Coordinates of C-alpha atoms in Angstrom, one line a residue:
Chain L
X178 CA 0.0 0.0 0.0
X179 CA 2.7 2.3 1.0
X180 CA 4.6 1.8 -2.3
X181 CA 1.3 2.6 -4.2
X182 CA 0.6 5.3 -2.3
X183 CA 4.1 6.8 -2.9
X184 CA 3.8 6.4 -7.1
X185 CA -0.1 8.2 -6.4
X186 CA 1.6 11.3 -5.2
X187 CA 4.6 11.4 -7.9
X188 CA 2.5 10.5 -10.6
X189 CA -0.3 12.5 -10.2
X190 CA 1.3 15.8 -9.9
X191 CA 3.7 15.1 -13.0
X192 CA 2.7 17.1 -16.2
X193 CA 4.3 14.6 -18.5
X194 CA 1.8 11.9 -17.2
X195 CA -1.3 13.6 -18.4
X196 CA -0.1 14.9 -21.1
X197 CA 0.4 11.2 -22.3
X198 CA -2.8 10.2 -20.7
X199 CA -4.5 13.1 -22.6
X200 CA -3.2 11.8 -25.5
X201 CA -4.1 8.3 -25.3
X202 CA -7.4 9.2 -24.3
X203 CA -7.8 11.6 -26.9
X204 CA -6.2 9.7 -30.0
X205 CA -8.1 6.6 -28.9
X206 CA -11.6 8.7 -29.0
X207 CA -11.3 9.8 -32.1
X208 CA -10.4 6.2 -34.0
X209 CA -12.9 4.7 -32.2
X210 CA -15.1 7.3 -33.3
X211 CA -14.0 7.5 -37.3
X212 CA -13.1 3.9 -37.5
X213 CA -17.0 3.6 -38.4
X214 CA -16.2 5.7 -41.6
X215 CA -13.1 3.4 -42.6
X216 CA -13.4 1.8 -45.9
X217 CA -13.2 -2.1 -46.1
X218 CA -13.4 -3.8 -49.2
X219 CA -15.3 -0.8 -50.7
X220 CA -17.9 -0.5 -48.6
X221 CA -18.1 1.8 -45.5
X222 CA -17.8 0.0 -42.1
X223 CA -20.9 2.1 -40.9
X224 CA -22.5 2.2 -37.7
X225 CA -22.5 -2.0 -36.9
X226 CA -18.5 -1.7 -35.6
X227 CA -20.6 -0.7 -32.6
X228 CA -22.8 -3.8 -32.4
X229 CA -22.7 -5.4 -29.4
X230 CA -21.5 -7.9 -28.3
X231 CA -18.5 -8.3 -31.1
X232 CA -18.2 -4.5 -30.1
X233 CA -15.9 -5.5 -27.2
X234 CA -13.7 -7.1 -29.6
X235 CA -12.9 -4.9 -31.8
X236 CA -12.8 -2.1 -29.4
X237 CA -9.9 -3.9 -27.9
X238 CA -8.4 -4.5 -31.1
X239 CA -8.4 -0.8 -31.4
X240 CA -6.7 -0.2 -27.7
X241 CA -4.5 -2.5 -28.5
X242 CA -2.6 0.5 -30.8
X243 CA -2.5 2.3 -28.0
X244 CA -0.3 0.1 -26.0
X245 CA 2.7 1.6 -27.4
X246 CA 1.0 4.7 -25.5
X247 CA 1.3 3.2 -21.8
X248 CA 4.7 1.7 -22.8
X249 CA 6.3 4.6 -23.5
X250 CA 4.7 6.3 -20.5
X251 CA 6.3 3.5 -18.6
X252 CA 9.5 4.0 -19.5
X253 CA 9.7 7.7 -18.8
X254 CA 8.4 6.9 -15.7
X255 CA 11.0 4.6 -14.9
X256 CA 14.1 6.4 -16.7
X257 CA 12.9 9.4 -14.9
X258 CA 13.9 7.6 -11.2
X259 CA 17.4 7.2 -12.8
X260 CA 18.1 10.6 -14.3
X261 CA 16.9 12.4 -11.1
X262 CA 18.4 9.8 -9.3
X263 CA 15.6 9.2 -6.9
X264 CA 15.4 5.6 -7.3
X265 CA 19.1 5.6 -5.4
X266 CA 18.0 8.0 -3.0
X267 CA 15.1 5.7 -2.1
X268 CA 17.1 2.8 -1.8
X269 CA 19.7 4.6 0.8
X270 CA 16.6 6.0 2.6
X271 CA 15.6 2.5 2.9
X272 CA 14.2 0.4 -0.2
X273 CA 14.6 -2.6 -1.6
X274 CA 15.4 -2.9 -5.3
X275 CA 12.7 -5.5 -5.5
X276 CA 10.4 -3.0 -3.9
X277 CA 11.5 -0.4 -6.2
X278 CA 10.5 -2.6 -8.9
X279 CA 7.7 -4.0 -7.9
X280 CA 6.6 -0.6 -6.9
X281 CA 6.7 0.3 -11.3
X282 CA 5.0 -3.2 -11.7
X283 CA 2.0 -1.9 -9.6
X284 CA 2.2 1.7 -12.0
X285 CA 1.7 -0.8 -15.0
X286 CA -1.5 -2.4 -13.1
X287 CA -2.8 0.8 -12.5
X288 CA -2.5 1.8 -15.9
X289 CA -3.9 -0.9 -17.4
X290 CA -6.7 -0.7 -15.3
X291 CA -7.8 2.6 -16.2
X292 CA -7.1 1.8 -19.7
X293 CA -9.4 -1.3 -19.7
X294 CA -12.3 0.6 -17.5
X295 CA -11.8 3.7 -20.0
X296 CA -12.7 1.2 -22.8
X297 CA -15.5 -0.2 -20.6
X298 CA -16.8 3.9 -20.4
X299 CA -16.1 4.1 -24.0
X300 CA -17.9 0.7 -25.4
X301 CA -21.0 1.3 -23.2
X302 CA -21.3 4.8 -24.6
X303 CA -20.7 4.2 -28.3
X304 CA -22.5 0.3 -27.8
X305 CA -25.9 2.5 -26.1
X306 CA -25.9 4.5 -28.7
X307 CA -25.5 3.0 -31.9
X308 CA -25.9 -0.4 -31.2
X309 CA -29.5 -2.7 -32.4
X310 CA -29.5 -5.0 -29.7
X311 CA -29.1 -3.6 -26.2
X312 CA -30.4 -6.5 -24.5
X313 CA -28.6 -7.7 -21.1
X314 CA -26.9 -10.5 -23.2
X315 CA -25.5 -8.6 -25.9
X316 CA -24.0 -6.0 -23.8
X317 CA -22.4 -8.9 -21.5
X318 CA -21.5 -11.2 -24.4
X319 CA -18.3 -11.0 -25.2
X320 CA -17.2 -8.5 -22.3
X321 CA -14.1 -10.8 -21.3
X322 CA -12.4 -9.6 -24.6
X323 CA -11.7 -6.8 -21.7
X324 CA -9.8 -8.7 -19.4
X325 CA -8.2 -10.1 -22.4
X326 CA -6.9 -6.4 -23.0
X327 CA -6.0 -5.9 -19.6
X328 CA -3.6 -8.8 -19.7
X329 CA -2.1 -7.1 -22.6
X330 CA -1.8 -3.7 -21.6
X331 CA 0.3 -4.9 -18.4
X332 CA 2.3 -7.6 -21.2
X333 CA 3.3 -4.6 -23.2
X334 CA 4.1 -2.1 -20.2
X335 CA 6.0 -4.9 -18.4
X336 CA 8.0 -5.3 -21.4
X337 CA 8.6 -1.7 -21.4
X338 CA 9.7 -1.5 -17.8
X339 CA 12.3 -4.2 -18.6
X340 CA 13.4 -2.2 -21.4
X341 CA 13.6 1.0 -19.3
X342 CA 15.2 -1.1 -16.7
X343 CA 17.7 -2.2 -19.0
X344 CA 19.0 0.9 -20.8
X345 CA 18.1 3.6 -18.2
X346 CA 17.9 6.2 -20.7
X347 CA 14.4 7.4 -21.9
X348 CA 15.3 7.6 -25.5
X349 CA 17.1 4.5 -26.2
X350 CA 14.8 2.6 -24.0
X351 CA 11.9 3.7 -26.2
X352 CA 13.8 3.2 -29.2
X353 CA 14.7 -0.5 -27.8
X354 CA 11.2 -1.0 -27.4
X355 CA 9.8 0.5 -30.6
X356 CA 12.8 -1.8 -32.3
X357 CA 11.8 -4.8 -30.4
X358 CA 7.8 -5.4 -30.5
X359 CA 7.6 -4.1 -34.0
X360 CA 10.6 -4.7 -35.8
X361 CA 12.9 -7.4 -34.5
X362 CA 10.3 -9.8 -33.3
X363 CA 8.0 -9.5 -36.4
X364 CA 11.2 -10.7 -38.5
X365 CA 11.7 -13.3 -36.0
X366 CA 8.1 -14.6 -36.8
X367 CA 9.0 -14.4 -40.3
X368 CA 12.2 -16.5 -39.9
X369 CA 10.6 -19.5 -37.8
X370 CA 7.6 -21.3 -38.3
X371 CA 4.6 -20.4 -37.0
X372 CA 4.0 -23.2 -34.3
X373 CA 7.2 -21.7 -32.4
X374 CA 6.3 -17.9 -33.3
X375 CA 2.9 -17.7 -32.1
X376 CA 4.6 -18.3 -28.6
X377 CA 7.1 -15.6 -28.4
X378 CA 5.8 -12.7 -26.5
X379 CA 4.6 -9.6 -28.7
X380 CA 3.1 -12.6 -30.4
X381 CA 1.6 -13.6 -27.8
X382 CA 0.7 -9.9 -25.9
X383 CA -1.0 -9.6 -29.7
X384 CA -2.7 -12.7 -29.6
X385 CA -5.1 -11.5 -27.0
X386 CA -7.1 -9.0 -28.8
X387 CA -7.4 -10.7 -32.3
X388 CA -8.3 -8.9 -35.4
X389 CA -12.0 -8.1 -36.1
X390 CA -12.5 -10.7 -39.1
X391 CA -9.4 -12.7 -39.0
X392 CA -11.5 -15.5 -39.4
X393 CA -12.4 -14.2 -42.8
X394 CA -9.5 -13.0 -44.4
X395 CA -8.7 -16.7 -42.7
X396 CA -10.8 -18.2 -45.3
X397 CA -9.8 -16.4 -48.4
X398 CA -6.2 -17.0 -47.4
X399 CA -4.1 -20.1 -45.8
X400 CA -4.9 -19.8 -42.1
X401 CA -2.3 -18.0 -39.3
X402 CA -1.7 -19.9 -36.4
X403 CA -2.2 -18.1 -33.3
X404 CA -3.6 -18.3 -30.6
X405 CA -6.7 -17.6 -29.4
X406 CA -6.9 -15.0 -26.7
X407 CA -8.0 -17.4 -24.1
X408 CA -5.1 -19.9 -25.0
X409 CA -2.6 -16.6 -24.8
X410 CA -3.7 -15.9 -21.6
X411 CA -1.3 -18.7 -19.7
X412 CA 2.1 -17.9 -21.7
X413 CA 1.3 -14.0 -21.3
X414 CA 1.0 -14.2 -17.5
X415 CA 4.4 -16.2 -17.6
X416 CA 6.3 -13.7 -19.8
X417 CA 4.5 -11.1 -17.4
X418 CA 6.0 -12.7 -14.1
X419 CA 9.2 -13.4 -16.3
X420 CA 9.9 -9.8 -17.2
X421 CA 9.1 -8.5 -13.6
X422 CA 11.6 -11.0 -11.9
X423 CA 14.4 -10.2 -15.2
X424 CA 13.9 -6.1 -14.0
X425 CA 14.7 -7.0 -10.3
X426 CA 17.3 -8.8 -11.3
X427 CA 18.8 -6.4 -13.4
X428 CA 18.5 -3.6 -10.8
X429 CA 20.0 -6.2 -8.4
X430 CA 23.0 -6.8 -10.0
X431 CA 24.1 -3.5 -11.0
X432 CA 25.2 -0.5 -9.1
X433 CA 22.3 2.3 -8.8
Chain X
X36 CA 32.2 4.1 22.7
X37 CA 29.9 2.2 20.3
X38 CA 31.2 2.0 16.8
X39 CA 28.3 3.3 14.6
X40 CA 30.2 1.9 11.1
X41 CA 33.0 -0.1 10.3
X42 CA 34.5 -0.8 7.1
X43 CA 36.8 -4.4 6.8
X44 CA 39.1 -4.0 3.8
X45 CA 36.2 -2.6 1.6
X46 CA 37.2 -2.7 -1.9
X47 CA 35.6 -1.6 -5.1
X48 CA 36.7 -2.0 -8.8
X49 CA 35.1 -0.3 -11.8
X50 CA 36.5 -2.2 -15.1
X51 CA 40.3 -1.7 -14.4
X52 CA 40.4 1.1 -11.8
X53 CA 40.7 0.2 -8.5
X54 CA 38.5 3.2 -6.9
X55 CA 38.7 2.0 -3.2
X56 CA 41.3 -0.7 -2.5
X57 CA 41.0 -2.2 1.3
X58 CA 40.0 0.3 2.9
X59 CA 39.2 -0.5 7.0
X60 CA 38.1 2.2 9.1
X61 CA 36.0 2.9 12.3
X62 CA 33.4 5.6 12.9
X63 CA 32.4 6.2 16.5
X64 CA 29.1 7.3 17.8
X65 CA 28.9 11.4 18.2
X66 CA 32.2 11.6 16.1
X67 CA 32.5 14.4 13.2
X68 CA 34.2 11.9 10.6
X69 CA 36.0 14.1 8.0
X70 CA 36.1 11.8 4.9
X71 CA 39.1 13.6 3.3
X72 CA 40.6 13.2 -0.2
X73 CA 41.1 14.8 -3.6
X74 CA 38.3 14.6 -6.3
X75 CA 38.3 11.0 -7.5
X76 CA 40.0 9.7 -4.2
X77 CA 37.0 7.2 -3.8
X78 CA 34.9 9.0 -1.4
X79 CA 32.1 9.2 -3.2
X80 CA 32.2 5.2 -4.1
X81 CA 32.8 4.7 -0.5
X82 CA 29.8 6.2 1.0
X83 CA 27.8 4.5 -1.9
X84 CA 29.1 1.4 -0.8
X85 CA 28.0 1.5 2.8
X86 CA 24.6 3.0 1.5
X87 CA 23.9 -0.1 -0.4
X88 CA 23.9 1.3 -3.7
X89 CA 27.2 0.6 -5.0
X90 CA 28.2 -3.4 -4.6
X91 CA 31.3 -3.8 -3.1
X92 CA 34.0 -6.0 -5.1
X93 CA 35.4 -7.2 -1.7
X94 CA 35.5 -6.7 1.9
X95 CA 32.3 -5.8 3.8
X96 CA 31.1 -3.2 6.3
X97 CA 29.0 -3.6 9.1
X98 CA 26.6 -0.7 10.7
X99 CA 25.8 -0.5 14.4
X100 CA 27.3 -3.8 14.5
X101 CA 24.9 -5.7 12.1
X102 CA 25.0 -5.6 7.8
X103 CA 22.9 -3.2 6.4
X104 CA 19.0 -3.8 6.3
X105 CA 15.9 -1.9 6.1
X106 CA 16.3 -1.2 9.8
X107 CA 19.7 0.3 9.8
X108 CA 18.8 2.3 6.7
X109 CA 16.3 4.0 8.6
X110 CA 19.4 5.3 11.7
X111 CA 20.9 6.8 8.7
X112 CA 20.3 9.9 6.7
X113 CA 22.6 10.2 4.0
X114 CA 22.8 12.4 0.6
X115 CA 25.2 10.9 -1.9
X116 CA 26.6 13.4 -4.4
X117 CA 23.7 15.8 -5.4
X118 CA 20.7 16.3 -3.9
X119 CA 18.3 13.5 -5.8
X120 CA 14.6 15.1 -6.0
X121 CA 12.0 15.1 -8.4
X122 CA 12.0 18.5 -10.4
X123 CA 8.1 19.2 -11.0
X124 CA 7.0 18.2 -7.2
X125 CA 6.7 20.8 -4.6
X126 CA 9.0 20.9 -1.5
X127 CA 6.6 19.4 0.6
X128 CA 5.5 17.2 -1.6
X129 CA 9.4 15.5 -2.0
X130 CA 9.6 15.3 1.2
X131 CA 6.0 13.4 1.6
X132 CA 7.7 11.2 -0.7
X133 CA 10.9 10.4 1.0
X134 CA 8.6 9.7 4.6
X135 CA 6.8 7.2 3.1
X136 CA 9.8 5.9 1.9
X137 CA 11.4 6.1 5.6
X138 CA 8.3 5.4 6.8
X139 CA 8.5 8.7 9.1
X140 CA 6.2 10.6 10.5
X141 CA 4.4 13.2 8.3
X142 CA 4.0 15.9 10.6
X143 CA 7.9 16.3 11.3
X144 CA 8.2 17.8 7.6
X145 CA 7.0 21.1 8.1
X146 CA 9.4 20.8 11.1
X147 CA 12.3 20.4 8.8
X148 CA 11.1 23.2 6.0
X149 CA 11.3 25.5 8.8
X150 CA 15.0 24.1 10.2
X151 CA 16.7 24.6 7.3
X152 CA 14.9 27.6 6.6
X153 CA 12.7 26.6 3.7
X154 CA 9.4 27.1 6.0
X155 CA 8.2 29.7 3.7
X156 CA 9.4 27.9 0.4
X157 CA 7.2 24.7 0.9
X158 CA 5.3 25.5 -1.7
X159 CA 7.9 26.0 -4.7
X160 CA 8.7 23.3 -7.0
X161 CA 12.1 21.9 -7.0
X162 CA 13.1 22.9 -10.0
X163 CA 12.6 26.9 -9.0
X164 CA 15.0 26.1 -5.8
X165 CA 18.6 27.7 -6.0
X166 CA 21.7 25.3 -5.4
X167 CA 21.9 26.3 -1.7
X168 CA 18.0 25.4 -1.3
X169 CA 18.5 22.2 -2.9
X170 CA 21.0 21.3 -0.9
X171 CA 19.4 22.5 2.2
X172 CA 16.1 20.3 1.2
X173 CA 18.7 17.3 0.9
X174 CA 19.3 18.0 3.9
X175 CA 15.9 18.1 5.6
X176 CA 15.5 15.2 3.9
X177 CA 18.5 13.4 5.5
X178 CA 16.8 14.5 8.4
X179 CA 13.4 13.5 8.6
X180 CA 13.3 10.7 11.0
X181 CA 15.4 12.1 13.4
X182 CA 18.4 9.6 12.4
X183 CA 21.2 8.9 14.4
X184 CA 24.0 9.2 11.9
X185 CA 23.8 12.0 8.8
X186 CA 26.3 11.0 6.1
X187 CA 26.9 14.1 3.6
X188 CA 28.7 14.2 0.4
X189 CA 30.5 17.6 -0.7
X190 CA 27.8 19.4 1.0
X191 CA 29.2 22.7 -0.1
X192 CA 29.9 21.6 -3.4
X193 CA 29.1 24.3 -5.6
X194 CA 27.7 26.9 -3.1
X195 CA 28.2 30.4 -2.7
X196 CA 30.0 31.6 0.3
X197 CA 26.6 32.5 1.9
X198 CA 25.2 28.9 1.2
X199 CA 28.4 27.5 2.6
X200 CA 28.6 29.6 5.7
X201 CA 24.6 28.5 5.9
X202 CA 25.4 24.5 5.6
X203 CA 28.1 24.5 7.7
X204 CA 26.1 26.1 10.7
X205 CA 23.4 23.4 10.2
X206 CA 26.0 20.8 10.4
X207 CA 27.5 22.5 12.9
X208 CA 23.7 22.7 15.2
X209 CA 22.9 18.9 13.8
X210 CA 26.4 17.5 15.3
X211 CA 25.3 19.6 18.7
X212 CA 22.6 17.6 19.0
X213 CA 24.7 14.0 19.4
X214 CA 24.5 12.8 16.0
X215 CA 27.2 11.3 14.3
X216 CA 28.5 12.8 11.1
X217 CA 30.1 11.5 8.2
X218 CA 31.3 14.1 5.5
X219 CA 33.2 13.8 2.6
X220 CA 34.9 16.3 1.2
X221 CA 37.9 17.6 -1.0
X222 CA 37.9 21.0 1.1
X223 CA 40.8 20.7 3.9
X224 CA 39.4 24.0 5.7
X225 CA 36.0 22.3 5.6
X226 CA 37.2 18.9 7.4
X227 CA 39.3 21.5 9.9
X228 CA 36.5 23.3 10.9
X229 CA 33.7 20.9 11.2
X230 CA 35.6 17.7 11.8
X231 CA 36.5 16.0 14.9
X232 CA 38.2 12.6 13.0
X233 CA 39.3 12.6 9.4
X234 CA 40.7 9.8 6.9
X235 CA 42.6 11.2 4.0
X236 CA 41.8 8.7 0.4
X237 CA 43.7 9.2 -2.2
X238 CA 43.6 6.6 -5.4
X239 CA 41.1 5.0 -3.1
X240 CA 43.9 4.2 -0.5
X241 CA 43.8 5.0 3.3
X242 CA 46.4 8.3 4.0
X243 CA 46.2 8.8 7.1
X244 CA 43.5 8.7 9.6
X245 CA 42.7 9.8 13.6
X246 CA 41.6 13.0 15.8
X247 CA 41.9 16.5 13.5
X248 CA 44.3 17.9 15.8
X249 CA 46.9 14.7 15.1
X250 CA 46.4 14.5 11.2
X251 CA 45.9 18.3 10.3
X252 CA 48.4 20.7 12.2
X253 CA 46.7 24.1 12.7
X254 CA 50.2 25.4 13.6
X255 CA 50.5 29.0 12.3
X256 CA 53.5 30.0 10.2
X257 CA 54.6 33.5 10.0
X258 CA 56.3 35.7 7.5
X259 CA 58.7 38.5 8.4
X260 CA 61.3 40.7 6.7
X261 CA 63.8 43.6 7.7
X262 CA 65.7 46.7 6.3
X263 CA 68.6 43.4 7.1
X264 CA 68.2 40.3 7.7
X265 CA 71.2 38.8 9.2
X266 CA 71.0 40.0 12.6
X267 CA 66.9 38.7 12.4
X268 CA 68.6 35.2 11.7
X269 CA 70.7 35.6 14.5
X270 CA 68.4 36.2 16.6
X271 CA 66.1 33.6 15.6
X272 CA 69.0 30.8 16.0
X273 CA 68.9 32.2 19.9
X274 CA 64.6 31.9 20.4
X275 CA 63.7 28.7 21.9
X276 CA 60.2 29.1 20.9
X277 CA 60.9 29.3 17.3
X278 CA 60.6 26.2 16.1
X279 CA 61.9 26.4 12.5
X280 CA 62.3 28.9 10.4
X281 CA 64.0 29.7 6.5
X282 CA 64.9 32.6 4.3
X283 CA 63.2 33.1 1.2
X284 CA 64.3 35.8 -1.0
X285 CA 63.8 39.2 1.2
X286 CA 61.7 37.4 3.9
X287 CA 61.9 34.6 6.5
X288 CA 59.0 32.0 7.1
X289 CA 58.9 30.5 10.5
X290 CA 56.6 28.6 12.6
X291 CA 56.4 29.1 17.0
X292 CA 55.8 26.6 19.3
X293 CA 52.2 26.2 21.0
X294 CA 51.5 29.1 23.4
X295 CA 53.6 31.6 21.2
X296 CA 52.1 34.6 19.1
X297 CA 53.5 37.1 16.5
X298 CA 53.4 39.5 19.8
X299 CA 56.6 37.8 21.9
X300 CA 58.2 37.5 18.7
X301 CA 57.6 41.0 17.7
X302 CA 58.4 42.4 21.5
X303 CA 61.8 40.6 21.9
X304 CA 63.0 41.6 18.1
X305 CA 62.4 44.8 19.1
X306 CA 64.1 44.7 22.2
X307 CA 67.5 43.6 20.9
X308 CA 66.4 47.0 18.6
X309 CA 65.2 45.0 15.1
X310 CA 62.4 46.6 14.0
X311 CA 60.5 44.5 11.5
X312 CA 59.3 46.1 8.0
X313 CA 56.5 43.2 7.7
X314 CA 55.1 40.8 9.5
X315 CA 52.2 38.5 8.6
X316 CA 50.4 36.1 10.0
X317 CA 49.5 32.8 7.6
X318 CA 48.2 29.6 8.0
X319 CA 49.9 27.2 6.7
X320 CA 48.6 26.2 3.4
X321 CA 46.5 23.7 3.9
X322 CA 47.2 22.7 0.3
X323 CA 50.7 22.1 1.2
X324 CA 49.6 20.2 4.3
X325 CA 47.6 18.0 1.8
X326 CA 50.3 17.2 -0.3
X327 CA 52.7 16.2 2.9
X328 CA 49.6 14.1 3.4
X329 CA 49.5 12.1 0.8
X330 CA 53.1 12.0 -0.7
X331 CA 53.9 9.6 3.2

């Protein structure tokens, strides 16, 4: 409680935190809100992207973009204890580096949980709206695809913290993890077949909020093996609790 | 007297450089220990050793007795290097930060604002704080749970002489109240004023270490010239309370034993009728003691 607490009152007054929350929150309003104009195959997406219950889905297919977001927000978080060198000074004034780490770990959680109950605000409001059936059932129908994001969003800012951990410079820690979940690993996946692939972890972190239709553009084409989100669920939480204990290592080993 | 740290042979190497090699050394409870040494001596790798954020390559330490823990952490207030806040928080609000982190009371922080004199200032952001207020927030900081040992690094470093005179007399008021005090710094004048023990590094090796008045001599040395010299040397051969004394070009350095002034000197050259054209008082260069230091 007392770590939490301690993040509350340095996150909360920092300007660079809502600024990127602004940003998410804005950016992620508006696709949501003109992804109902995109074009697919000629024809205009229209209002049914909002249907309940496949709503959920593709909602979180949407937030999914946005991880990248929280990441990135991570990592100045974290890079930020090294270049004011607070993260020493709390471990003289009586830390552990596991705490210290742990204490980012519970930033991600937080994160991801306003990120998830934000698309919760945003899928009711848009899904009321717009949507033909409002019944009980719809609404609730595919509503896990939310947890299913909620997993992800802490995958993708644990991988970020690791990265931040890592390199301990803002810039080259978000370059690292711009370079890493969307450039090295996808040509990984493109070197080894697709049984292996569809377990490494951006694979996997993506696996969890499938794309809208995939199951169509499955038909017309040779299937993609992935997995589905509730199959990714068990190796996410393992690369989760895997980068977590890497980052105290890491800090463990090295001089602050 | 309980020893508050002691070091065994603590070593530390970064790559190749050897930045403190075996390096043993005792600090008593309610000493003033003068951590003395040149910039790059080690001092700074030293106290992060014993603060647990630099890992020693050999040799341990032990505080009150016992290896370091969440518990001893908490007797010890320390500041390694610069003061280490975040910019965009308020005063008050860094310090809420650093008691939860101490797990100190919340209502000794106004307490501290106002004891370093940053009562009225509680409400600026870091960032708007001049060096000398940051350093002064560093050190209500250091203080906030009423520790029993305050380790400061260079606390001067970088101040104006106000700031300095303004640190020092905080040290100076902390150490009345019975705490121990480690300091490092490079400034002799600083160790001799504030210091009750020092230990001079250099190249991360132990110097010299023990009571201020043993290591540093706070003898005076004078300087004196005349219309002729030769009968001043004279008489200077006959004083028995100067203890050494040499010619420079058209003056003569010399130092007195204990108890002696530049007044019986002056009063019995002019009673064998030399009257002295100059005479100056001047400390001995504590640069010059430094080097006598470390060249043993």
């Amino acid at each position: 409680m007392n770590l939490i607490r301690t993040e509350l009152r340095k996150i909360l007054q920092y300007p660079t935190f809502w600024v990127i929350m602004a940003t998410y929150v804005l950016l992620q309003v508006l696709l949501i809100y003109f992804s109902s104009s995109l074009m697919v195959s000629g024809q205009s997406l229209g209002k049914s992207l909002y249907d309940f219950p496949n709503l959920w889905m593709r909602f979180s297919y949407i937030a999914y973009f946005f991880n990248l977001l929280l990441g990135i927000l991570v990592i100045v978080l974290i890079t930020d204890e090294y270049s004011y060198r607070t993260l020493r000074q709390q471990v003289i004034d009586g830390r552990s580096r596991a705490e210290a780490v742990l204490a980012k770990f519970y930033v991600t959680l937080g994160l991801a949980a306003t990120g998830t109950i934000f698309l919760l605000v945003m899928g009711l409001l848009f899904g009321l709206i717009y949507s033909k059936d409002t019944s009980i059932g719809a609404i609730f129908g595919k509503i896990d695809y939310l947890s299913y994001f909620f997993v992800q969003a802490v995958g993708y800012m644990c991988m970020a913290m690791f990265f931040a951990f890592l390199i301990r410079k803002s810039g080259l820690a978000i370059i690292a993890f711009l370079a890493w979940s969307k450039i090295v690993e996808p040509i990984i996946h493109y070197q080894i077949d697709d049984s292996i692939d569809r377990f490494m972890p951006m694979k996997v972190f993506g696996s969890l909020t499938p794309t809208p239709g995939q199951e169509i553009i499955d038909g017309l084409t040779s299937p993609t093996m992935v997995l589905s989100p509730g199959w990714a669920v068990l190796p996410a939480l393992f690369y989760i609790a895997l980068l977590v204990l890497a980052s105290i290592l890491l800090v463990r080993l090295r001089d602050l | 007297m309980a020893t508050v740290l002691y070091l065994d042979e603590l070593s530390k190497k970064f790559g190749s450089l050897q930045a403190v090699d075996r390096l043993t050394l005792q600090v008593e409870a309610g000493s003033i220990y003068g951590l003395l040494g040149p910039n790059g001596s080690g001092k700074t790798t030293t106290l992060g050793m014993v603060l647990d954020v630099i890992r020693p390559s050999n040799g341990s330490f032990l505080w009150f007795g016992r290896s370091i823990s969440k518990e001893t952490k908490q007797r010890v207030g320390a500041l390694l290097e610069t003061p280490n806040f975040y910019p965009y928080l308020t005063a008050e609000a860094n310090l809420q930060v650093v008691a939860d982190t101490k797990q100190a009371d919340h209502r000794h922080i106004n307490k501290m604002l106002d004891m370093v004199g940053l009562g009225t200032r509680s409400h600026t952001t870091y960032k708007g704080f001049s060096l000398g207020m940051k350093q002064r927030l560093a050190l209500a900081a250091a203080m906030l749970n009423d520790p029993e040992v305050l380790m400061l690094d260079e606390p001067t470093n970088g101040l104006d002489p106000q700031g300095i005179a303004e640190v020092r007399d905080l040290i100076t008021r902390i150490a009345a109240q019975g705490k121990t005090i480690l300091l490092a710094s490079h400034l002799l004048d600083e160790v001799e004023k504030v210091c009750t023990h020092v230990a001079v590094l250099q190249s991360g090796k132990l110097k010299a270490n023990g009571a201020v008045g043993d290591i540093l001599s706070t003898q005076d040395q004078l300087l004196i010239s005349a219309e002729e010299l030769a009968p001043v040397l004279q008489l200077l051969e006959r004083l028995p309370y100067v203890t050494q004394f040499a010619q420079d070009k058209n003056s003569i350095r010399l130092t007195l034993s204990e108890g002696y002034t530049s007044t019986d000197l002056n009063r019995d050259m002019f009673a064998q009728g030399i009257v002295l054209s100059q005479l100056l008082v001047r400390r001995k260069s504590l640069e010059a003691q430094f080097l006598e230091l470390t060249q043993k």
